[in-house]
Coordinates of C-alpha atoms and ligand atoms in Angstrom, one line a residue:
X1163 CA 26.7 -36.3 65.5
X1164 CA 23.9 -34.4 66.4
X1165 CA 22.7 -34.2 63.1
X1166 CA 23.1 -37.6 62.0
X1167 CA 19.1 -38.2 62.1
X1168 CA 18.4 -35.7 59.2
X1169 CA 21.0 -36.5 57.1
X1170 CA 19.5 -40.0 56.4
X1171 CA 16.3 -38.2 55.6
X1172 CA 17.1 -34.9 54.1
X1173 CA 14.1 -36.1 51.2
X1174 CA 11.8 -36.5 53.7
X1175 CA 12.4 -33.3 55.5
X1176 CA 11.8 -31.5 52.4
X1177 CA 8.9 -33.6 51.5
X1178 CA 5.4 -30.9 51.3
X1179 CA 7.6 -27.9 52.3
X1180 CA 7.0 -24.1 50.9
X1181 CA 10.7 -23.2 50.0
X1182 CA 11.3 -19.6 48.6
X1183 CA 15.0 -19.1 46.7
X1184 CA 16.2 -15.6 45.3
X1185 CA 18.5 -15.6 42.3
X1186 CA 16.8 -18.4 40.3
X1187 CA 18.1 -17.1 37.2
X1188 CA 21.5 -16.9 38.1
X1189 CA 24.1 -19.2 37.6
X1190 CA 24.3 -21.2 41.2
X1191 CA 20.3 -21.2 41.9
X1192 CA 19.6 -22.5 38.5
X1193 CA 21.6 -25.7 39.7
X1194 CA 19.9 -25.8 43.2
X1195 CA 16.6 -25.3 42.0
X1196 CA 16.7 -28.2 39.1
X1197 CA 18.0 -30.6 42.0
X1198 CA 15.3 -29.5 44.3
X1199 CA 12.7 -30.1 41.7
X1200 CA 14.6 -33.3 40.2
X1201 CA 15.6 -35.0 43.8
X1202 CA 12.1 -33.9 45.4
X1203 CA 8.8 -33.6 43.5
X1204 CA 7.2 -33.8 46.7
X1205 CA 8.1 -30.4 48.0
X1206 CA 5.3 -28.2 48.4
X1207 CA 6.0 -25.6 46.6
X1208 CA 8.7 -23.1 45.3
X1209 CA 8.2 -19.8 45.3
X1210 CA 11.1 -18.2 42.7
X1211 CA 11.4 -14.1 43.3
X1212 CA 12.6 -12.6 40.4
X1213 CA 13.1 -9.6 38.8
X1214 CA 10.2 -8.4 36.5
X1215 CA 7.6 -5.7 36.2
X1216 CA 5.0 -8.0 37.5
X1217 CA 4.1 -11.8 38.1
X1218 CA 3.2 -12.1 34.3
X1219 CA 6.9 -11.3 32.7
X1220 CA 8.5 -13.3 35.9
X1221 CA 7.1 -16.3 34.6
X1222 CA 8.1 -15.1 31.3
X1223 CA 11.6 -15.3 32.9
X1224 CA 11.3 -18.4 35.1
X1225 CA 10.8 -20.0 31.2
X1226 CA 13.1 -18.7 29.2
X1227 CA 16.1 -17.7 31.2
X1228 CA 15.7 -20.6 33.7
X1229 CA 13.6 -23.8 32.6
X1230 CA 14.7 -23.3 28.9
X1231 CA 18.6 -23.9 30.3
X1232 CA 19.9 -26.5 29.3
X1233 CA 20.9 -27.6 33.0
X1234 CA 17.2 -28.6 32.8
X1235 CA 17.4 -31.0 30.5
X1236 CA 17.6 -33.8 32.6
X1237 CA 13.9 -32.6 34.5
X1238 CA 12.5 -32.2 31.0
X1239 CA 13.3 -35.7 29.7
X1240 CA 12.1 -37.2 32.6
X1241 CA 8.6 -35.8 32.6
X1242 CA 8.6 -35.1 29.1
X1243 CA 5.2 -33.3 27.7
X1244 CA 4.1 -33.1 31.3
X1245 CA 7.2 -31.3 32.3
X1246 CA 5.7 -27.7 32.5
X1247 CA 2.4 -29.5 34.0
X1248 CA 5.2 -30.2 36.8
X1249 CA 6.4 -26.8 36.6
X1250 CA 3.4 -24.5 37.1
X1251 CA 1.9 -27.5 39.8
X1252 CA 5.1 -26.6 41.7
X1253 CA 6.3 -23.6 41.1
X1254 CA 5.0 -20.1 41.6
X1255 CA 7.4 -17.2 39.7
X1256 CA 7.1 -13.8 42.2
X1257 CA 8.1 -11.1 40.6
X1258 CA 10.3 -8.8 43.3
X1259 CA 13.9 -7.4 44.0
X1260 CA 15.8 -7.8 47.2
X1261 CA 16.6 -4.3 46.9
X1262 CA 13.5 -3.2 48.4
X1263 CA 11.5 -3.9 51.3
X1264 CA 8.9 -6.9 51.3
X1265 CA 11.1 -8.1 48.4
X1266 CA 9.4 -5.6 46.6
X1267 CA 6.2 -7.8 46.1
X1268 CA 3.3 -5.7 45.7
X1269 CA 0.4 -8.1 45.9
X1270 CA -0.7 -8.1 49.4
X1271 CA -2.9 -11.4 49.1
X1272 CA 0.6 -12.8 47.2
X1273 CA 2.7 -11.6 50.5
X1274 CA 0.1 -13.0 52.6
X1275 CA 0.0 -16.6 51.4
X1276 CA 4.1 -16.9 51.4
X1277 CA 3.9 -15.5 55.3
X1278 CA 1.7 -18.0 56.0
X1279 CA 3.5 -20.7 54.3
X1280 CA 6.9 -20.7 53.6
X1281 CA 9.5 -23.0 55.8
X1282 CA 12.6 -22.5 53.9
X1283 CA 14.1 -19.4 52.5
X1284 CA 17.4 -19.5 50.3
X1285 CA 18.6 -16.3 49.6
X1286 CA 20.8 -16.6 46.7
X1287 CA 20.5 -13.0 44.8
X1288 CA 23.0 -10.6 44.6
X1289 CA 25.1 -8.4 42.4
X1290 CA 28.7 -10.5 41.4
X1291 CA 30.3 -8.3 40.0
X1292 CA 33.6 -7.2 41.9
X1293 CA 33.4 -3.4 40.5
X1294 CA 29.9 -2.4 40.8
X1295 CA 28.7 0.6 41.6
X1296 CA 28.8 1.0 45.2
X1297 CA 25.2 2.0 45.4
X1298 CA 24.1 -1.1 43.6
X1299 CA 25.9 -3.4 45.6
X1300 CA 24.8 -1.5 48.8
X1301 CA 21.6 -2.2 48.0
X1302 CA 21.5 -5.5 46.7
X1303 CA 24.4 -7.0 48.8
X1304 CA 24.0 -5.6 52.1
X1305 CA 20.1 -4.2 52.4
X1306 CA 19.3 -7.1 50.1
X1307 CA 19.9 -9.5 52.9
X1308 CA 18.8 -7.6 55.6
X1309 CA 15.4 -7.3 53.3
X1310 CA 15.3 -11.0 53.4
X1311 CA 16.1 -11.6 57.0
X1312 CA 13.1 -8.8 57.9
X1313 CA 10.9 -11.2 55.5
X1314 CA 11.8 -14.2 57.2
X1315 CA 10.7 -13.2 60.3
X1316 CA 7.0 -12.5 58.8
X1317 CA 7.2 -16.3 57.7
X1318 CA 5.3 -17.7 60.5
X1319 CA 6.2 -21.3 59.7
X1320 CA 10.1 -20.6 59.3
X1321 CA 12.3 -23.5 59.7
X1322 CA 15.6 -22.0 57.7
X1323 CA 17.0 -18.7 56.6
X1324 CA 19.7 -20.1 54.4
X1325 CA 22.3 -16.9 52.7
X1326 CA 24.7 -17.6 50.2
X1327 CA 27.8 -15.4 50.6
X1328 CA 31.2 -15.8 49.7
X1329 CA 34.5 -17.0 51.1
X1330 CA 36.2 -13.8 49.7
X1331 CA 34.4 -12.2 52.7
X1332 CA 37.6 -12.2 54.8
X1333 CA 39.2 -10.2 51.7
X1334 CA 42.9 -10.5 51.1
X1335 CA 44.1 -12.7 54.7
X1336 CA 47.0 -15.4 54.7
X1337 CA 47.2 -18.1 56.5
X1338 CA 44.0 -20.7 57.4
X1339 CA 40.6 -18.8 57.1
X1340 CA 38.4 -19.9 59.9
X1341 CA 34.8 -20.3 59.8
X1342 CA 34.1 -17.4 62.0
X1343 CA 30.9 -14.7 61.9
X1344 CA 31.5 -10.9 61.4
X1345 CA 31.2 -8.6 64.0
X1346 CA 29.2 -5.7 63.5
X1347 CA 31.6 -2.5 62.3
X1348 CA 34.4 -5.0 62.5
X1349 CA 37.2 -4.0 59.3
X1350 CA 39.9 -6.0 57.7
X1351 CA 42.3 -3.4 58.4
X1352 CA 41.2 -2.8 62.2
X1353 CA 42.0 1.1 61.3
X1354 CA 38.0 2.3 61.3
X1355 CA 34.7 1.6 62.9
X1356 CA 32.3 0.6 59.9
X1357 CA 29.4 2.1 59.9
X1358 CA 26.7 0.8 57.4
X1359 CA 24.6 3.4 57.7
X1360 CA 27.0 6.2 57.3
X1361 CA 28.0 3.9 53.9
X1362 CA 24.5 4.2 52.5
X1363 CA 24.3 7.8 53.4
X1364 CA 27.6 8.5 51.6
X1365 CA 26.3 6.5 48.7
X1366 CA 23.4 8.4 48.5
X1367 CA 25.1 12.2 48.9
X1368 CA 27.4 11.2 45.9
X1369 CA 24.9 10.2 43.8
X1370 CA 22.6 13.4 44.9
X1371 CA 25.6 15.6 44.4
X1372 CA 26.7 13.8 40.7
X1373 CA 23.1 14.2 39.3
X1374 CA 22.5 17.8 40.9
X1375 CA 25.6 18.8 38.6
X1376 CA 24.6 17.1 36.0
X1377 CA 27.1 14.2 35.2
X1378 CA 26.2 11.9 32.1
X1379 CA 24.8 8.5 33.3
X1380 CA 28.3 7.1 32.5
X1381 CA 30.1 9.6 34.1
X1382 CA 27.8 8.6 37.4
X1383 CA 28.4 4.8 36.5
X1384 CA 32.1 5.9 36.6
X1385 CA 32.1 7.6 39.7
X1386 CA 30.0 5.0 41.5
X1387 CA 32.1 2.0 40.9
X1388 CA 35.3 4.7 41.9
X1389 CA 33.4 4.9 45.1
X1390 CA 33.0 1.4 45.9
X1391 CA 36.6 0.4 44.9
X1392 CA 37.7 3.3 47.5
X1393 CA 35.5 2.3 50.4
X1394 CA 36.3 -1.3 49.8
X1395 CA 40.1 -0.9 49.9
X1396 CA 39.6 1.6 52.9
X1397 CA 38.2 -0.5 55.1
X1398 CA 40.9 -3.2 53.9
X1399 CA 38.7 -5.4 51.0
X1400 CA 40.0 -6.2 47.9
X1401 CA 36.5 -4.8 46.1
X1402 CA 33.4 -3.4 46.6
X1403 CA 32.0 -7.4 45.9
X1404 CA 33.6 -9.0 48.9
X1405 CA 33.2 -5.7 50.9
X1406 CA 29.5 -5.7 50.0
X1407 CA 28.2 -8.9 51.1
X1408 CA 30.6 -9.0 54.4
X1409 CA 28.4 -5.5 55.6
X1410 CA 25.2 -8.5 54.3
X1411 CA 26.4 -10.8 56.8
X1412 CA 27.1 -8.2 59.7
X1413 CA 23.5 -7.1 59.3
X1414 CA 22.1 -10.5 59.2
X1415 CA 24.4 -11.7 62.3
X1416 CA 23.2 -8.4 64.8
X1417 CA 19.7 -8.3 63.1
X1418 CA 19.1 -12.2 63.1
X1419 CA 17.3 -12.8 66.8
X1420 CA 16.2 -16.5 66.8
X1421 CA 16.0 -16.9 63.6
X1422 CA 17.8 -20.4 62.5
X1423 CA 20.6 -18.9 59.9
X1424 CA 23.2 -20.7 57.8
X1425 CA 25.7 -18.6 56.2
X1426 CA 27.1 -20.5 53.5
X1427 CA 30.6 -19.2 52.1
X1428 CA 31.5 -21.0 48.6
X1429 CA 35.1 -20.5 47.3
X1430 CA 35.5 -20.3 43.4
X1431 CA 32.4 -21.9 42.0
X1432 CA 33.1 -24.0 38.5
X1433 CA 31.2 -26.5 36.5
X1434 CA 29.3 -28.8 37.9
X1435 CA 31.0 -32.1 38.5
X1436 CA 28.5 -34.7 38.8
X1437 CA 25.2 -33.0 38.6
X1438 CA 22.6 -33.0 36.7
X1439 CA 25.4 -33.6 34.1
X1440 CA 29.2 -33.0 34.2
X1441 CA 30.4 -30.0 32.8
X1442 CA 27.6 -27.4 33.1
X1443 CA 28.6 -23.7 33.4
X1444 CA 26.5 -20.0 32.9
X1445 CA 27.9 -16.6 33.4
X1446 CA 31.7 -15.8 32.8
X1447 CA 33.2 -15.0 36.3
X1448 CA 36.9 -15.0 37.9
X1449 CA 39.4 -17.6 36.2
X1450 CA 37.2 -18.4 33.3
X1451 CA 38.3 -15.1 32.2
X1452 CA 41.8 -16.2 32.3
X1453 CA 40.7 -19.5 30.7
X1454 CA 38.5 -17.9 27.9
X1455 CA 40.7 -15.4 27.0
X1456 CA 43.6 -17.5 26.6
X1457 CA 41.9 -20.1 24.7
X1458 CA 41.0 -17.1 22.3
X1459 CA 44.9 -16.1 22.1
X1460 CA 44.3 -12.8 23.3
X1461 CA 45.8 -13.5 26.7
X1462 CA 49.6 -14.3 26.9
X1463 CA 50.9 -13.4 29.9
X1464 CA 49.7 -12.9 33.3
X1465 CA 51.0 -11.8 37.1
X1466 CA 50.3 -15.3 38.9
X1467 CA 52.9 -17.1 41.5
X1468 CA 52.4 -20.4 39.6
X1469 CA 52.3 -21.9 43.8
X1470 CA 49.2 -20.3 44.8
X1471 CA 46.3 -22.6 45.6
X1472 CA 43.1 -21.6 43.6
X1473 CA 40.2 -22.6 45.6
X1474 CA 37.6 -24.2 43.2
X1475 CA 34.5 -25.7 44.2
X1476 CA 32.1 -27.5 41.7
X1477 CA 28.4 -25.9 41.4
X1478 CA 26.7 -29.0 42.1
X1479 CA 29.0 -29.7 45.3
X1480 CA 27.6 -26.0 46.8
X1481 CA 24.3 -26.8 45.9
X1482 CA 24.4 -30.4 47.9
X1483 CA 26.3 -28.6 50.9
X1484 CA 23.3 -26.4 50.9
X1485 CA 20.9 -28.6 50.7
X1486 CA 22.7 -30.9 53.3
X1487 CA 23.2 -27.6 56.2
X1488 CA 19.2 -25.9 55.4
X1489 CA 18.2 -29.8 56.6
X1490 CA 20.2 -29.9 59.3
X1491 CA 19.9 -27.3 61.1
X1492 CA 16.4 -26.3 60.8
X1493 CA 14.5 -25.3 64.0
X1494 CA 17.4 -24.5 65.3
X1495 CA 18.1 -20.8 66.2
X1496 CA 21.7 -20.9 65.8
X1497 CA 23.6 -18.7 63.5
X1498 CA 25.9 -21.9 61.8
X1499 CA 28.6 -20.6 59.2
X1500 CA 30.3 -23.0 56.3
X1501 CA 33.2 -22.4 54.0
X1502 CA 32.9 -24.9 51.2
X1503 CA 35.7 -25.1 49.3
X1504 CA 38.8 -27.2 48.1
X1505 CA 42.3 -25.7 49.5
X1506 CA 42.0 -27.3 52.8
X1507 CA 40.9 -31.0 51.7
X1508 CA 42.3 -31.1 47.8
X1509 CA 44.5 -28.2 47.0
X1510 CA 44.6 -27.1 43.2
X1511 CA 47.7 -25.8 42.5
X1512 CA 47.2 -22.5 40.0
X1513 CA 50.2 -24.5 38.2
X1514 CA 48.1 -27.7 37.2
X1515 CA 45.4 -25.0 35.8
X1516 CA 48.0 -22.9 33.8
X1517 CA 49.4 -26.4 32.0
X1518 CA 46.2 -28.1 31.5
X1519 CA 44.6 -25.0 29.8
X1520 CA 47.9 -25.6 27.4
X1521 CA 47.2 -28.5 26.9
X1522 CA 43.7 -28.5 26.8
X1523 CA 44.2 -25.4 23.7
X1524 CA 46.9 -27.2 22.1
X1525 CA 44.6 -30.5 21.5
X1526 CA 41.8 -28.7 20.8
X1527 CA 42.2 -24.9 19.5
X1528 CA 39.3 -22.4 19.3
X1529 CA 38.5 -21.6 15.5
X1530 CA 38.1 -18.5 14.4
X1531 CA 35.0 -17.1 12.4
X1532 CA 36.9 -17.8 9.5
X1533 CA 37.5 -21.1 10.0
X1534 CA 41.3 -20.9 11.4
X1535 CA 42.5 -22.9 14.6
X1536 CA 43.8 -20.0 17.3
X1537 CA 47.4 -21.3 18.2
X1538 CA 48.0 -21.0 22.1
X1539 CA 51.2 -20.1 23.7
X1540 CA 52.8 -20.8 26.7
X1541 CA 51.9 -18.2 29.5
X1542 CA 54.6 -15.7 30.3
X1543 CA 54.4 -15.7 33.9
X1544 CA 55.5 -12.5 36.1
X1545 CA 56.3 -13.6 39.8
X1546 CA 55.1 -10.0 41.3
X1547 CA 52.9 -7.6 40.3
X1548 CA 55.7 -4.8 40.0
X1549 CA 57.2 -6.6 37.4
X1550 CA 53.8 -7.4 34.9
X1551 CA 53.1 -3.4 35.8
X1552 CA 56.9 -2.9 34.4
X1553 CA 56.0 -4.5 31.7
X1554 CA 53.1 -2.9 31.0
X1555 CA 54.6 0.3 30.9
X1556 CA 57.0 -1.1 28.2
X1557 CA 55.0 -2.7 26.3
X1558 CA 51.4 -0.3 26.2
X1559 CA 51.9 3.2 28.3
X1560 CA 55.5 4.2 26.7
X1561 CA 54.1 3.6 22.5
X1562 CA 50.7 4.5 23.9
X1563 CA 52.2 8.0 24.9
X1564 CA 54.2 8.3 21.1
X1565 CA 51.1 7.4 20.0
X1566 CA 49.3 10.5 21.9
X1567 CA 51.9 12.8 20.3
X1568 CA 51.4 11.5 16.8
X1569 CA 47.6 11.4 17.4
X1570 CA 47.9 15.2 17.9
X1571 CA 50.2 15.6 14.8
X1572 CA 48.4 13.4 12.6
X1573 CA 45.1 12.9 14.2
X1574 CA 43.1 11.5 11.6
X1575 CA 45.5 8.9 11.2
X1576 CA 46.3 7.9 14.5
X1577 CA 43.0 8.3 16.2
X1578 CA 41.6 4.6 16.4
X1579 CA 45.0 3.2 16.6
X1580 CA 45.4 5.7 19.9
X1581 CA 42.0 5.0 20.9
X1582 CA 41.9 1.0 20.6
X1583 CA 45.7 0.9 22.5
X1584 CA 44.8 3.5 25.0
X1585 CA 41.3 0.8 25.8
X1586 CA 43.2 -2.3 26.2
X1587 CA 45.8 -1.0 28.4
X1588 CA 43.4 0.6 30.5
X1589 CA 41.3 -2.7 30.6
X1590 CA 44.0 -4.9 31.4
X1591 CA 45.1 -2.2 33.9
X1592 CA 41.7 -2.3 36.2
X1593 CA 41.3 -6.2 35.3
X1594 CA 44.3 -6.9 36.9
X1595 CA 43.7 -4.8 39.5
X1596 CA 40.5 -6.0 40.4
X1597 CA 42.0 -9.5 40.6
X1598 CA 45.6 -9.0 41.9
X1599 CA 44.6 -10.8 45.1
X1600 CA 43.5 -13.8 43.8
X1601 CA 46.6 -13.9 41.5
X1602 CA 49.1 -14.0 44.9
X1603 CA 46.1 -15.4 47.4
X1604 CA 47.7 -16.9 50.1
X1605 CA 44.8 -17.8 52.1
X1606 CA 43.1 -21.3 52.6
X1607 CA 39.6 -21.4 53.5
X1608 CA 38.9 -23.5 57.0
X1609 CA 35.9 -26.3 56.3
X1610 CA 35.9 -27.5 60.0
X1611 CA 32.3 -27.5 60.0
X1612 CA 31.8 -28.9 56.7
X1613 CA 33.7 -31.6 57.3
X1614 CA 31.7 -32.6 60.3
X1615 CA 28.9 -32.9 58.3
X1616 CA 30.6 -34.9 55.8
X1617 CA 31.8 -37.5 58.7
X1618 CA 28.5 -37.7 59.5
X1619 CA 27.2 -38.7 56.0
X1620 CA 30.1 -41.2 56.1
X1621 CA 28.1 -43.0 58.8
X1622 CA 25.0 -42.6 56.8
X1623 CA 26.8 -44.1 54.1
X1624 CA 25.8 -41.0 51.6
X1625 CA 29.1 -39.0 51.3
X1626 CA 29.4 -40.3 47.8
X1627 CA 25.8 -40.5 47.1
X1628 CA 23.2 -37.7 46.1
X1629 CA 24.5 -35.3 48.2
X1630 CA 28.3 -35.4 48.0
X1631 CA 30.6 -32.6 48.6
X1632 CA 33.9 -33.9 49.3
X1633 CA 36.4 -31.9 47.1
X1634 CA 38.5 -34.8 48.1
X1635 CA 36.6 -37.0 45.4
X1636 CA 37.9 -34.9 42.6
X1637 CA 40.6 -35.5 40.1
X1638 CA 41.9 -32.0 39.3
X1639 CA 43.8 -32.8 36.4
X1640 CA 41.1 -35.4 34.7
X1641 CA 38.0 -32.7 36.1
X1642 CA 40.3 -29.8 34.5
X1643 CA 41.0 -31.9 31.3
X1644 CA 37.8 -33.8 30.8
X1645 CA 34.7 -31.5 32.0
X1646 CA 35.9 -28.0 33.4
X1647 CA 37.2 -26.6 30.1
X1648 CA 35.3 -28.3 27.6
X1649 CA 32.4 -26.9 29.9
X1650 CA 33.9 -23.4 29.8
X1651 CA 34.5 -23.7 26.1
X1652 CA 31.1 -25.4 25.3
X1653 CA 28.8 -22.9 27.8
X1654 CA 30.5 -19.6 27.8
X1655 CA 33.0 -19.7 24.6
X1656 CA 31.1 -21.4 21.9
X1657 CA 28.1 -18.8 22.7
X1658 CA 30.5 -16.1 21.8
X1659 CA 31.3 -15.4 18.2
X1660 CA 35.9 -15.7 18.2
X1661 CA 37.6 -12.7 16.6
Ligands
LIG2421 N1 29.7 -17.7 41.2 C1 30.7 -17.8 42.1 O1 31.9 -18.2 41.8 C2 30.4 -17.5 43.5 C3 31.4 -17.8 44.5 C4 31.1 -17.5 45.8 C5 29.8 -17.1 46.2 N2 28.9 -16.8 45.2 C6 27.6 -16.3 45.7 O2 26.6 -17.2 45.2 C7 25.4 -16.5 44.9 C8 25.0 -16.8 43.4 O3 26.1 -16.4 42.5 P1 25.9 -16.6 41.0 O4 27.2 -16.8 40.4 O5 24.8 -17.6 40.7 O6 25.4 -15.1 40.6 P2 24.7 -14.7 39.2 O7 24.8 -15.7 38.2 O8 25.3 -13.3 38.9 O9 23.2 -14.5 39.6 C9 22.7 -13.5 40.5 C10 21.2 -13.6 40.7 O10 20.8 -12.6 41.6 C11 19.7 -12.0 41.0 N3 19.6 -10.6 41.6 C12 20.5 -9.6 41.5 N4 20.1 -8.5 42.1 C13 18.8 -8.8 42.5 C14 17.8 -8.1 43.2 N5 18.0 -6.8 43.6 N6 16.7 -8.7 43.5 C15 16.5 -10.0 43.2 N7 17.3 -10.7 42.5 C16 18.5 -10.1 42.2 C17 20.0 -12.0 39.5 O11 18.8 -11.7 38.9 P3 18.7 -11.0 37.4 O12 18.7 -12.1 36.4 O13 17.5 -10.2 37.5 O14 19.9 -10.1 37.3 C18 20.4 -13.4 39.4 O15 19.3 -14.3 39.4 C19 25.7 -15.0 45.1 O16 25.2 -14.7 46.4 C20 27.2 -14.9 45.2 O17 27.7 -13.9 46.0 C21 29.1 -17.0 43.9

């Protein structure tokens, strides 16, 4: 392998560099940069951009939302008192947004000194939320990384341009998922030319047109996230999420010249497996919703064909792929593009999660604020998604609509009953929507070039060393049993008060 040489030394190679890393105080950069700073002390330095008035309140941040974390615990017990000696030695908060151009760092002597010295730049930021507005994620999915490719190419010392995307780039496909770059315009549909420009510019003229007549901030909110949804799914994505950072890696892909660029795709990303400590978990996304609200009772059926393969990928497996590729294929200017994920190597069936959440629930039940155990069911499954939206009907839209009558009858009466019903069926309406394709996904995500890598750390003797991640190493039933959910329930549901 060609790479074979830097995998035995990926400490070395990181050894006195200047790395810069967006999204620190998200859930997946939080877990690279403890490892960076737990794995190498040596590194130069790490500049961390984050979002903040000025370089004052981002170190503000960098302690309390990131070093305070309990996925630091492991760092602070090693240097103990000196730990924030260690800290401020190596790292240098920035404060900045992706959004804007020069990251939005304002200090020219600050912009300057990272020019001159940054090798490595891991651009982990961006907006995660599958129905954001569509000017947001515009601007932080799809200019955000062209901001940080424009920045790159000031860094006169650039080894690495290293974006974190996402496997749901290819949107709703069947079949294997190959590793395979974006053209520029290309659609999932093949129906339009995409134009990113002309998507700003839309963006833009409804926002001009919402606030020139007036609308509330929610009602703009509203009509944002409509847009996005409607662009999304016209070009042929599943949201305005996936749709988002696809147009990111099309501007990085034309845009990029020589710069050496690794697109990294991760699948699902869960707890972290091994890393600074099994279990770890920040920031409620995709099935933890599923798993969270179940575990508090409130969700008892769901539109799921129990075969589908949910492709999982622990955090601290990402974070070692990425440390692994940014080593590897520095210097060269390639564009290199890896899927990390499970379905290929280690399928988890969506039925093993479904019965080990039962059992999980069953053993060990949420307790309510007054002190009662929450009794779990078994999930009432619905095959297709025509059926759960017959059931809907049933069970919510038909009483909601007697309800409506009544409420204009009785209205005092009725009014919060109407109003509460009228919530969760239209919550459970755009949940579901927004996740229908993961619930009958019948994709599996290609890691050809992953797995080259990990042959090649098989030679080096390190696949199940520091930097493993080989989904084929996991347990699904004893990971699902023994850290996923109690991590879920420990990080995300025991921070939230139980109803
Ligand atoms: N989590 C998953 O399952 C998953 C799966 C596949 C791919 N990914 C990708 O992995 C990356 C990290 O995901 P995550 O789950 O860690 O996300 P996350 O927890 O939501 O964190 C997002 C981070 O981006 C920052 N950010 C957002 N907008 C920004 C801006 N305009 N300028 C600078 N920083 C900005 C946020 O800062 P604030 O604190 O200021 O908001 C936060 O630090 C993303 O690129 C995502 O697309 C995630």
């Amino acid at each position: 392998m060609a790479f074979q040489m830097e995998l035995a030394c990926i400490l070395q190679s990181l050894e006195h560099k200047s790395i810069l890393v967006t999204g620190s105080t998200g859930f997946l950069a939080k877990i690279f940069v403890e490892k960076l700073l737990r794995v190498q002390p040596h590194m130069k330095r790490l500049f961390l951009l984050i979002r903040a008035t000025n370089d004052e309140t981002a170190r503000q941040r960098l302690q309390n939302d990131v070093m305070e974390k309990e996925v630091f615990r492991i760092l602070r017990e090693k240097h103990g008192k000196d730990f924030y000696s260690f800290i401020w030695d190596k790292v240098t908060p920035v404060a900045g947004d992706i959004a804007c151009e020069n990251l939005g760092i304002e200090e020219k002597s600050m912009k300057e000194e990272m020019w001159r010295e940054i090798n490595v730049i891991v651009n982990v930021a961006a907006t995660t939320n599958f129905d954001e507005r569509y000017d947001v994620s515009l601007i932080t999915n799809t200019m955000g990384a062209k901001h940080v490719l424009e920045f790159a190419k000031k860094c006169v010392k650039l080894e690495i341009l290293l974006h974190v995307s996402t496997a749901y780039v290819s949107g709703e496909k069947a079949g294997l998922i190959l590793e395979k770059p974006f053209n520029m315009g290309e659609t999932l549909n093949g129906i339009m030319r995409l134009d990113i420009e002309a998507e700003m510019k839309l963006a833009n003229e409804r926002l001009r047109e919402l606030r020139d007549n007036g609308a509330s901030r929610k009602a703009e909110t509203i009509a944002m996230k409509e847009l996005g949804i409607q662009r999304a799914r016209f070009f042929g994505w599943p949201n305005t999420y996936a749709f988002t950072k696809a147009m990111g890696e099309m501007l990085l892909g034309q845009l990029r010249e020589n710069v050496p660029l690794v697109i990294m795709r991760p699948t699902i990303i869960s707890t972290t497996y091994r890393e600074p400590f099994p279990g770890w978990i920040e920031g409620t996304r995709t099935f933890d919703v599923f798993i969270m609200n179940y575990g508090k009772g409130k969700l008892r059926c769901v539109p799921i064909d129990r075969r589908m393969i949910l492709d999982v990928i622990p955090g601290d497996m990402v974070v070692n792929a990425m440390m692994v590729s940014m080593v590897a294929h520095s210097n060269q200017p390639s564009l290199f593009i890896y899927q990390i994920g499970s379905s290929v190597r280690n399928p988890l069936c969506i039925s093993m999660l479904i019965d080990s959440a039962y059992h999980y629930f069953s053993k060990n039940p949420c307790i309510t604020n007054d002190g009662k155990p929450i009794r779990v069911s078994t999930l009432t499954i619905f095959n297709t998604m025509a059926s759960f939206r017959r059931y809907m009907t049933l069970r919510y839209k038909i009483p909601l609509k007697g309800l409506g009558l009544a409420n204009v009858v009785f209205f005092q009466h009725f009014n919060r009953l109407y109003r509460d019903s009228s919530r969760k069926y239209n919550f459970i309406n755009r949940l579901m929507g927004l996740y229908e394709h993961f619930f009958f996904f019948k994709g599996r995500f290609d890691d050809f070039n992953s797995e080259k890598f990990r042959a090649a750390m098989k030679d080096d003797g390190m696949v199940d060393g520091m930097f493993c991640f080989d989904p084929k190493c996991i347990d699904w039933e004893e990971y699902l049993m023994k850290i996923h959910i109690p991590g879920v329930v420990k990080y995300l549901l025991e921070s939230k008060l139980v109803k």
